[in-house]
JSON list of C-alpha atoms in Angstrom, two decimals:
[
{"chain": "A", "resi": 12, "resn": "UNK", "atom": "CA", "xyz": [215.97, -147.95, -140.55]},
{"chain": "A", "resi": 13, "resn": "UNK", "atom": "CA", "xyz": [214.26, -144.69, -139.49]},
{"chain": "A", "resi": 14, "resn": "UNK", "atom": "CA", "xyz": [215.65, -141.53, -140.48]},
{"chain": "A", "resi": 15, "resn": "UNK", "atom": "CA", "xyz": [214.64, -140.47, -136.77]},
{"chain": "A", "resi": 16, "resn": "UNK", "atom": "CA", "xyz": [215.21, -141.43, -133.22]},
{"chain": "A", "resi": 17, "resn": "UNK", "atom": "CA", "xyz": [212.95, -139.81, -130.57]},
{"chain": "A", "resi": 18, "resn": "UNK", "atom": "CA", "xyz": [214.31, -140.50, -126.88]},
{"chain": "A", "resi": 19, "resn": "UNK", "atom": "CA", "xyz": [212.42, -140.23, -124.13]},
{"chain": "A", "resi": 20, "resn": "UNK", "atom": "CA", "xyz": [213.96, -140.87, -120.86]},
{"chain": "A", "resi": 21, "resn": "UNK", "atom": "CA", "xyz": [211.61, -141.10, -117.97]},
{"chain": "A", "resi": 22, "resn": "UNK", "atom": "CA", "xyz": [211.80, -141.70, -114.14]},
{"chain": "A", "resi": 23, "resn": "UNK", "atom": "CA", "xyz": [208.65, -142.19, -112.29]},
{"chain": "A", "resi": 24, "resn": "UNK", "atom": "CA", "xyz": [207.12, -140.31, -114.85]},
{"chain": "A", "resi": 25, "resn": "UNK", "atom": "CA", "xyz": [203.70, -142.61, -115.42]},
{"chain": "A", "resi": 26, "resn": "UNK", "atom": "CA", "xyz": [201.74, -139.54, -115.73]},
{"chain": "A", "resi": 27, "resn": "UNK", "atom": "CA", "xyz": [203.24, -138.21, -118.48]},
{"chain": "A", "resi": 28, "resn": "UNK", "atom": "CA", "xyz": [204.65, -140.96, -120.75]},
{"chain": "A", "resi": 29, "resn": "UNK", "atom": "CA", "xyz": [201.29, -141.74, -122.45]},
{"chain": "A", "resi": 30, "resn": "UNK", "atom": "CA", "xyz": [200.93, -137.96, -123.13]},
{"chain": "A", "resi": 31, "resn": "UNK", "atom": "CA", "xyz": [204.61, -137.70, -124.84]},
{"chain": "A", "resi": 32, "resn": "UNK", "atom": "CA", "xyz": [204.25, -140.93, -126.64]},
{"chain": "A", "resi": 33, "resn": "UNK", "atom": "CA", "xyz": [200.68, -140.21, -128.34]},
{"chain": "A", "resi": 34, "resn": "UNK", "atom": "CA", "xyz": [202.62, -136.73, -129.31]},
{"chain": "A", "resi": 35, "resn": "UNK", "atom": "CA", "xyz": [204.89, -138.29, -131.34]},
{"chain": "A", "resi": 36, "resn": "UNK", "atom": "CA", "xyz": [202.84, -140.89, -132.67]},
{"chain": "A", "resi": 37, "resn": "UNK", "atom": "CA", "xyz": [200.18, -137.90, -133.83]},
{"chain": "A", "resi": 38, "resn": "UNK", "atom": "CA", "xyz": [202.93, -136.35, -136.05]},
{"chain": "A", "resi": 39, "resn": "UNK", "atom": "CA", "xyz": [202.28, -135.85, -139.30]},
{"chain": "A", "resi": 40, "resn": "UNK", "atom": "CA", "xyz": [206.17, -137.54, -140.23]},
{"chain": "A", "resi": 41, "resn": "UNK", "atom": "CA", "xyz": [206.32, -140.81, -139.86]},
{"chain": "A", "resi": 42, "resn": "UNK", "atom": "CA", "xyz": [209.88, -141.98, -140.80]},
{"chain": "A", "resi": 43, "resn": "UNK", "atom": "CA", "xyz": [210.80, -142.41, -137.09]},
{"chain": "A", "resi": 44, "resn": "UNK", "atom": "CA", "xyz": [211.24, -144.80, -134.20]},
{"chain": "A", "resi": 45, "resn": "UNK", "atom": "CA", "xyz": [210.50, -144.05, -130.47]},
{"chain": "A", "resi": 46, "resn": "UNK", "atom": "CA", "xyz": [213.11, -145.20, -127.84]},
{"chain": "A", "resi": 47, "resn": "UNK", "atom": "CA", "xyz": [211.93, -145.14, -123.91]},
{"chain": "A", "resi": 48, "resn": "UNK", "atom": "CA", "xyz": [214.61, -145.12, -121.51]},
{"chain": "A", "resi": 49, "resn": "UNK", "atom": "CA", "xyz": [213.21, -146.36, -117.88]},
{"chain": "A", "resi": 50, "resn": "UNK", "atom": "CA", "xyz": [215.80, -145.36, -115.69]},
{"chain": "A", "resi": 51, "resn": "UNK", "atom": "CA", "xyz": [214.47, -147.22, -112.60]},
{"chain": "A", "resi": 52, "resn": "UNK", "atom": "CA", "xyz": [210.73, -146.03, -112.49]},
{"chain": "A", "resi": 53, "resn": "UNK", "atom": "CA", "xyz": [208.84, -148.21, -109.36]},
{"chain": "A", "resi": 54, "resn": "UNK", "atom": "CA", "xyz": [205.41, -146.03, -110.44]},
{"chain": "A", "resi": 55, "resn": "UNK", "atom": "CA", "xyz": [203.79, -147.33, -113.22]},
{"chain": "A", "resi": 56, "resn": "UNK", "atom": "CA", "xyz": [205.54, -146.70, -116.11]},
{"chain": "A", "resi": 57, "resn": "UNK", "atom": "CA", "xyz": [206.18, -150.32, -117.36]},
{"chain": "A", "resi": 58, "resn": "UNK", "atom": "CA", "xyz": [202.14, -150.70, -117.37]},
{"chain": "A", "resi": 59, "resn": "UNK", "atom": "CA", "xyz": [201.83, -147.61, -119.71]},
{"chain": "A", "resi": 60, "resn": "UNK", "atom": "CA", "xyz": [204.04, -148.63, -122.04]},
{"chain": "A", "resi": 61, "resn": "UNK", "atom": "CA", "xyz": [203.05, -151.82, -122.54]},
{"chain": "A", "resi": 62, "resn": "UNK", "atom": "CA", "xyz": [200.27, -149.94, -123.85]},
{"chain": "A", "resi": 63, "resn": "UNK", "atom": "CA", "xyz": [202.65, -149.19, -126.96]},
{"chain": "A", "resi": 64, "resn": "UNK", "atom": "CA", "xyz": [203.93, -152.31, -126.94]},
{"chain": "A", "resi": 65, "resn": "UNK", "atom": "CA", "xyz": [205.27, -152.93, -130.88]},
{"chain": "A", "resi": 66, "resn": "UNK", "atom": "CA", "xyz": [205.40, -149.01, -131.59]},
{"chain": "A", "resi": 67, "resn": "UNK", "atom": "CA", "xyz": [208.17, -148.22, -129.11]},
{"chain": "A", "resi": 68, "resn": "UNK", "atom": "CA", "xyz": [211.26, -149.88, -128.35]},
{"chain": "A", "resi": 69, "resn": "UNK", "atom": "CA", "xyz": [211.76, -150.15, -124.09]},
{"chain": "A", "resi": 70, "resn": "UNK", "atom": "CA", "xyz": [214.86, -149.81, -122.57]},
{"chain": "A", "resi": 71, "resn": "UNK", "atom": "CA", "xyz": [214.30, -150.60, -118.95]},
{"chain": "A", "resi": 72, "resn": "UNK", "atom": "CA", "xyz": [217.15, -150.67, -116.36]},
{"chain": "A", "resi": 73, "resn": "UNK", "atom": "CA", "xyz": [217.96, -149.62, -112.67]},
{"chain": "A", "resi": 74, "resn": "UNK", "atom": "CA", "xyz": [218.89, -146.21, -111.28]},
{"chain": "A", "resi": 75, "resn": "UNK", "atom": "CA", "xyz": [221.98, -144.94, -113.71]},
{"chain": "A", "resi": 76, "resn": "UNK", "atom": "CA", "xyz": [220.84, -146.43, -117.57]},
{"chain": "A", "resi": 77, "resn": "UNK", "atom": "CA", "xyz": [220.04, -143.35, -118.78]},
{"chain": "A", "resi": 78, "resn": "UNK", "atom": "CA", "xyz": [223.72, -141.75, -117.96]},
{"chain": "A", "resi": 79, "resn": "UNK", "atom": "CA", "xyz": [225.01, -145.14, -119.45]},
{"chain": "A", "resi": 80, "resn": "UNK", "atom": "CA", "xyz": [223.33, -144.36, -122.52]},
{"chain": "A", "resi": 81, "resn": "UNK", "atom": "CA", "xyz": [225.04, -141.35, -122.88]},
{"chain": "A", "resi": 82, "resn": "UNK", "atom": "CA", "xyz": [228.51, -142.39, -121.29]},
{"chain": "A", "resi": 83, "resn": "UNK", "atom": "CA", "xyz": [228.51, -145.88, -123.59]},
{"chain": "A", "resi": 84, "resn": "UNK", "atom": "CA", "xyz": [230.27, -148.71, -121.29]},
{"chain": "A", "resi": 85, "resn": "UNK", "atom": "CA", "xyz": [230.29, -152.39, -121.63]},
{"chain": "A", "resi": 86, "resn": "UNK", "atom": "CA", "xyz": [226.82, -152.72, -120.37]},
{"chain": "A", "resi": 87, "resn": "UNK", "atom": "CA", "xyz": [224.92, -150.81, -122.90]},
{"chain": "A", "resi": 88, "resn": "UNK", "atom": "CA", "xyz": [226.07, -149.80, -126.29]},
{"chain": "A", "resi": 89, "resn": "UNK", "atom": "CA", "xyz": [225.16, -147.43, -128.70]},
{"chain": "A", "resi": 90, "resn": "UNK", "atom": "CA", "xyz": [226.91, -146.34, -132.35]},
{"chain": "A", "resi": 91, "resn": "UNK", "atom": "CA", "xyz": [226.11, -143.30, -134.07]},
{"chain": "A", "resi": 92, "resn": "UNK", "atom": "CA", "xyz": [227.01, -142.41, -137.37]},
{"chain": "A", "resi": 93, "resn": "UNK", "atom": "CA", "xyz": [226.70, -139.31, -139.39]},
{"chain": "A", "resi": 94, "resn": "UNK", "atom": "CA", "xyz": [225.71, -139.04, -142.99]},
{"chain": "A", "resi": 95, "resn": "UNK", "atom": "CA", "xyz": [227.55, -135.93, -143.73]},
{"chain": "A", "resi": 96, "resn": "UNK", "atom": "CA", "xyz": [225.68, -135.57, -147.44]},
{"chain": "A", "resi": 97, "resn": "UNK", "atom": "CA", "xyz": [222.69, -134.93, -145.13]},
{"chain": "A", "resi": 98, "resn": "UNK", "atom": "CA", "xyz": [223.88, -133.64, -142.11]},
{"chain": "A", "resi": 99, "resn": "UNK", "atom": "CA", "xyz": [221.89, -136.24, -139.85]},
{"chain": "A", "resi": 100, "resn": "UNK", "atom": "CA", "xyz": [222.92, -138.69, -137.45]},
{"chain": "A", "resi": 101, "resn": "UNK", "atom": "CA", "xyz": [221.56, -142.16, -136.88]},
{"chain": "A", "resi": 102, "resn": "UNK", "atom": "CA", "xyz": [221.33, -144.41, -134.23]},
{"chain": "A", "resi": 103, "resn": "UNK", "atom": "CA", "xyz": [222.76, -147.69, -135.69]},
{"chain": "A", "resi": 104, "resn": "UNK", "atom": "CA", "xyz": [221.92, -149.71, -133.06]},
{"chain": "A", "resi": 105, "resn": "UNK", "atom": "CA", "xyz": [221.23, -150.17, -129.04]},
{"chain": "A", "resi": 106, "resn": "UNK", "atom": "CA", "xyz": [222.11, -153.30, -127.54]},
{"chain": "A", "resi": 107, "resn": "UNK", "atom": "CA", "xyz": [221.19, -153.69, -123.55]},
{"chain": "A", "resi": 108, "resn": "UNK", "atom": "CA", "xyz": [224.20, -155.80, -122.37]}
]
């Protein structure tokens, strides 16, 4: 599991998702995984990231999946726990209900 979780929501965003992608991917750590939440985009978004497609994990949805992400609900799920000998927390795992 990657020690870090980069989340990038985006909403009709296509012209800047490749840009903050490649920026994360250019880092010089590596221990990480890149989540894109698509909270409805009808630009095209979906075509970019398909560009990534293997080095990103997409999270599409309607209007509202980004708030559910952060307000859990029976829909979508998410579990974080801390590792308080490190201070970090980890995203055990996101499952799109």
């Amino acid at each position: 599991m990657p020690r870090v979780s980069v989340i990038i929501p985006t909403y009709n965003r296509a012209q800047y998702i490749r840009r903050a992608i490649q920026s994360v991917l250019t880092q010089t750590y590596k221990d990480f995984a890149i989540i894109v939440v698509d909270d409805g985009s009808s630009d095209n978004t979906k075509e970019i990231l398909a560009e990534f497609e293997g080095k990103i994990k997409y999270i599409p949805g309607g209007a509202g999946v980004y708030g559910k992400l952060l307000r859990p609900d029976e829909d979508v799920e998410i579990k974080v726990s801390s590792k308080k000998q490190k201070g970090e927390e980890i995203i055990d795992s996101i499952q799109n209900g």
